[in-house]
XYZ file of C-alpha atoms in Angstrom:
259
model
C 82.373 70.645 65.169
C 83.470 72.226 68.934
C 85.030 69.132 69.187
C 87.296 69.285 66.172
C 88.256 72.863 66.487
C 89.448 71.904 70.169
C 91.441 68.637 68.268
C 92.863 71.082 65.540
C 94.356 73.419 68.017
C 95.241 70.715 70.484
C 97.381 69.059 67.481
C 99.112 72.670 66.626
C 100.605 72.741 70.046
C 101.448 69.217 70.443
C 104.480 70.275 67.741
C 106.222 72.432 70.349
C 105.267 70.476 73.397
C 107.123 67.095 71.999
C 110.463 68.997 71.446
C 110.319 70.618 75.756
C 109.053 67.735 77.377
C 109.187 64.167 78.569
C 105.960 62.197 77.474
C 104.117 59.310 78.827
C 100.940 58.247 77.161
C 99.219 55.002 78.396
C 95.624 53.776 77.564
C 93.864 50.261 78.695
C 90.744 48.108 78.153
C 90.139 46.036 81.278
C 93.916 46.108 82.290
C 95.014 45.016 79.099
C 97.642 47.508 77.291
C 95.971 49.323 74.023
C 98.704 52.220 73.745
C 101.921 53.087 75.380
C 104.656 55.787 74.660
C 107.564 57.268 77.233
C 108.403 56.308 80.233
C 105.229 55.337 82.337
C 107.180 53.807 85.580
C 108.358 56.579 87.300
C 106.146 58.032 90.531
C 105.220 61.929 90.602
C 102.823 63.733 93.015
C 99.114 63.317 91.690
C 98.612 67.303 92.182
C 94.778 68.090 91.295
C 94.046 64.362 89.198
C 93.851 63.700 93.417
C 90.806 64.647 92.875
C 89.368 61.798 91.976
C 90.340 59.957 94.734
C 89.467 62.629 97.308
C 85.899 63.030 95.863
C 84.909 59.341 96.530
C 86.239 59.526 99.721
C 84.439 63.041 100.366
C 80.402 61.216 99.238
C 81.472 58.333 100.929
C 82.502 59.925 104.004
C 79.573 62.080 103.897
C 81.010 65.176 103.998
C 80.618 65.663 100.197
C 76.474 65.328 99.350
C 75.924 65.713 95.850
C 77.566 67.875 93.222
C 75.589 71.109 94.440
C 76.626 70.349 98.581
C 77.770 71.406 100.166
C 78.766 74.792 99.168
C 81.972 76.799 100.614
C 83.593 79.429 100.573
C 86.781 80.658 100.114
C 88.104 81.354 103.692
C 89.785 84.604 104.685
C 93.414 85.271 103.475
C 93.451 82.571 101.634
C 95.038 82.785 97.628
C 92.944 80.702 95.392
C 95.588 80.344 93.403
C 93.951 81.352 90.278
C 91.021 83.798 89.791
C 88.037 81.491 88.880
C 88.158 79.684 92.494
C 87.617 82.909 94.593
C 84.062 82.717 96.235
C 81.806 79.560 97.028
C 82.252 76.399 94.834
C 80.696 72.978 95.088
C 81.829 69.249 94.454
C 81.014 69.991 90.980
C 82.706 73.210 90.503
C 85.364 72.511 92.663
C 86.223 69.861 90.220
C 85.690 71.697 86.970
C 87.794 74.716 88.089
C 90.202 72.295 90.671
C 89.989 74.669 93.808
C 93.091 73.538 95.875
C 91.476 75.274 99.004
C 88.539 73.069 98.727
C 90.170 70.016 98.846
C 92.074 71.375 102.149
C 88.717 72.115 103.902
C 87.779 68.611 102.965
C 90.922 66.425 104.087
C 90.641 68.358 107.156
C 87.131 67.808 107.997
C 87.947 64.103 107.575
C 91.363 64.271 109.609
C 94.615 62.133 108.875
C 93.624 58.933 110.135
C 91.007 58.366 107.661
C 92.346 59.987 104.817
C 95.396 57.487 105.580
C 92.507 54.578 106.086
C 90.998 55.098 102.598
C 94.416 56.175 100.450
C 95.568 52.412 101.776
C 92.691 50.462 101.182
C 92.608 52.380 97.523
C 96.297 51.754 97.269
C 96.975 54.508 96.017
C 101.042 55.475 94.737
C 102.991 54.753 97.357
C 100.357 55.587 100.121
C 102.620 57.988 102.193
C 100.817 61.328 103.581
C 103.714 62.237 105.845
C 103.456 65.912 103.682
C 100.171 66.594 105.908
C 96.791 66.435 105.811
C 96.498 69.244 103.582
C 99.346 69.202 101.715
C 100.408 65.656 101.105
C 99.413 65.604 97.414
C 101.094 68.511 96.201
C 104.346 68.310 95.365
C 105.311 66.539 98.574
C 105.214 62.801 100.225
C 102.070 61.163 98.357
C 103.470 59.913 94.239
C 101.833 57.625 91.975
C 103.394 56.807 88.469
C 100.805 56.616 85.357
C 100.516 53.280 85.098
C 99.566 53.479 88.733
C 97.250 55.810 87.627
C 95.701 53.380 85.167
C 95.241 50.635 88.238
C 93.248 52.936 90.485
C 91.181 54.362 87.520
C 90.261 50.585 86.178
C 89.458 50.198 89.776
C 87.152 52.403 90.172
C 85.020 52.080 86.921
C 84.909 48.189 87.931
C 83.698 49.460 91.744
C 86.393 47.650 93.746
C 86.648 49.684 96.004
C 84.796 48.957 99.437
C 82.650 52.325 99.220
C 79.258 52.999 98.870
C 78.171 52.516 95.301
C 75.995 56.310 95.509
C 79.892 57.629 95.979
C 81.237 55.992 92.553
C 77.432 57.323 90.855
C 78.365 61.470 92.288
C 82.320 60.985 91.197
C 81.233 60.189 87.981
C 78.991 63.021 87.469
C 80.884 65.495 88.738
C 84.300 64.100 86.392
C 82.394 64.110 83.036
C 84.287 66.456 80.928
C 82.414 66.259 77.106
C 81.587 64.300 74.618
C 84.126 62.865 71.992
C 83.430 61.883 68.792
C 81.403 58.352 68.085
C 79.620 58.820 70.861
C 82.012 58.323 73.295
C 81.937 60.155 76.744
C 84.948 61.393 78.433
C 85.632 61.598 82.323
C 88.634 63.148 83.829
C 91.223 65.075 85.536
C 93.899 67.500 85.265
C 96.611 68.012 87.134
C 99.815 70.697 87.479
C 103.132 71.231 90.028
C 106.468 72.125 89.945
C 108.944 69.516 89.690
C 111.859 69.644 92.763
C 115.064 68.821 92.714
C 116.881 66.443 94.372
C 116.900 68.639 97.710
C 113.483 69.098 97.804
C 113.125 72.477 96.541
C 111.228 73.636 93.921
C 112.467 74.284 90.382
C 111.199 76.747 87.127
C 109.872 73.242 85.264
C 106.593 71.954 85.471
C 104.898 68.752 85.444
C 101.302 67.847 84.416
C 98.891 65.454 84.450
C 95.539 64.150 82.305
C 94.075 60.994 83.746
C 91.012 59.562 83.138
C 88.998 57.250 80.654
C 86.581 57.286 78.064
C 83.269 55.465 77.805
C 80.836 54.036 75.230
C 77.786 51.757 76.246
C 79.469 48.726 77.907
C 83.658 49.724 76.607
C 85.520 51.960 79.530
C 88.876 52.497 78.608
C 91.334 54.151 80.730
C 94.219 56.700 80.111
C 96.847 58.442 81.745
C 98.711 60.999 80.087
C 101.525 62.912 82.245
C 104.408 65.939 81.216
C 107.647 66.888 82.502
C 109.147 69.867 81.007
C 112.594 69.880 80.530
C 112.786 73.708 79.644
C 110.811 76.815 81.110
C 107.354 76.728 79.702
C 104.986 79.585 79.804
C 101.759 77.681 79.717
C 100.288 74.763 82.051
C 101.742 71.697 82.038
C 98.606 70.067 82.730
C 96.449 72.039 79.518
C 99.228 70.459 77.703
C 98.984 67.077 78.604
C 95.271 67.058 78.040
C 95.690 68.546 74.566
C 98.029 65.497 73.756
C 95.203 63.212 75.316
C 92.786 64.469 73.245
C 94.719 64.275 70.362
C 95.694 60.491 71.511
C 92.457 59.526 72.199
C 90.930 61.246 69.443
C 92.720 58.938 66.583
C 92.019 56.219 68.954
C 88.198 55.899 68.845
C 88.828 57.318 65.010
C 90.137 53.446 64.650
C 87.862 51.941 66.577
C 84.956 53.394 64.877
C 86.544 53.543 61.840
C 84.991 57.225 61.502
């Protein structure tokens, strides 16, 4: 029932999102195209959905433990950015509320040359970190298009990486999102920034990200789902392109499962 009150309200503000934004919706099953809509080509920064990527290098590294450790806090004079990531957060919860200062304590503990070492063997978007250590993901150097995304996602539910397999066991847990209906599970990430222009600086319009993939018994199918708003919008681009997910993926297992 939760889980049809979420899809009723995500389809009520799909009608204004289609008529402000740009779309791209792409979904696969072991590489192989199930659903495509907009243009899917075209590399943005990976803003929070990074966070997939930086948590299996953070438990493979070590410095990540298990989704309770470690546990930090946020350090002095530093914004969170928004309210619910003041205070001490873990791998799980850094996740689940996307603390941007967490992931800056972590790609600093690991220092440049092996966050460059792992975002090349992952291949990740066009592998370039010159934005900094901390920084490089948000709206700067580092860009991966969605059907990029969809590569390093199918990647790492088949485990080619070369990382420890207790690192792809912890990102899992910690990316579980809910259950969907048919008793598929979903795993995933948002993502938000503001688009630039052509100078570099930053703009009013936002862009947004859902990436991730949903999972029944022995069928994983990935998704990427990504915004760009081409007026002034007063809510996250990122809530929005997870509401259009859902909705997507939603009619999606409806056919499979003929519901």
């Amino acid at each position: 029932m939760k889980t049809m009150i979420l899809i009723i309200c995500c389809f009520i503000s799909h009608i204004n999102l289609v008529l402000a934004s740009e779309i791209c919706f792409v979904t696969k099953e072991n590489n192989e195209i199930i659903q495509k809509e907009g243009d899917c080509n075209k590399p943005y920064p990976p803003q929070s959905t990074f966070k997939i990527a930086l948590s299996i290098i953070g438990f493979d590294s070590g410095i990540l433990k298990s989704e309770s450790n470690p546990s930090w806090s946020l350090p002095p004079k530093t914004d969170p950015y928004i309210n619910v990531c003041n205070g001490n957060h873990n791998p799980r919860t850094w996740i689940r509320d996307s603390c941007l200062w967490y992931s800056r304590i972590l790609t600093t503990k690991l220092g440049i040359e092996k966050f460059q070492d792992y975002v090349t063997k992952f291949s990740y978007g066009n592998m370039d970190l010159s934005g900094g250590v901390a920084d490089a993901w948000v709206s700067s150097s580092l860009k991966i298009s969605p059907e990029e995304q969809t590569h390093f996602l199918q990647k790492l539910i088949d485990r080619k990486f070369p990382i420890s397999q207790k690192s792809y066991e912890k990102t899992k847990k910690i990316m579980f999102i809910q259950e969907m209906p048919g008793g598929w599970n979903l795993y995933g990430k948002t993502g938000n920034g503001i688009l630039l222009d052509i100078n570099g600086n930053k703009t009013e319009f936002q862009h947004g990200w859902f990436v991730g993939y949903i999972e029944k018994e022995n069928r994983r199918i990935v998704f990427a789902t990504h915004i760009v708003d081409t007026e002034k919008q007063n809510t996250y681009a990122s809530f929005r392109a997870r509401n259009e997910a859902l909705i997507k993926l939603w009619y999606l297992i409806n056919d499979m499962e003929k519901i």
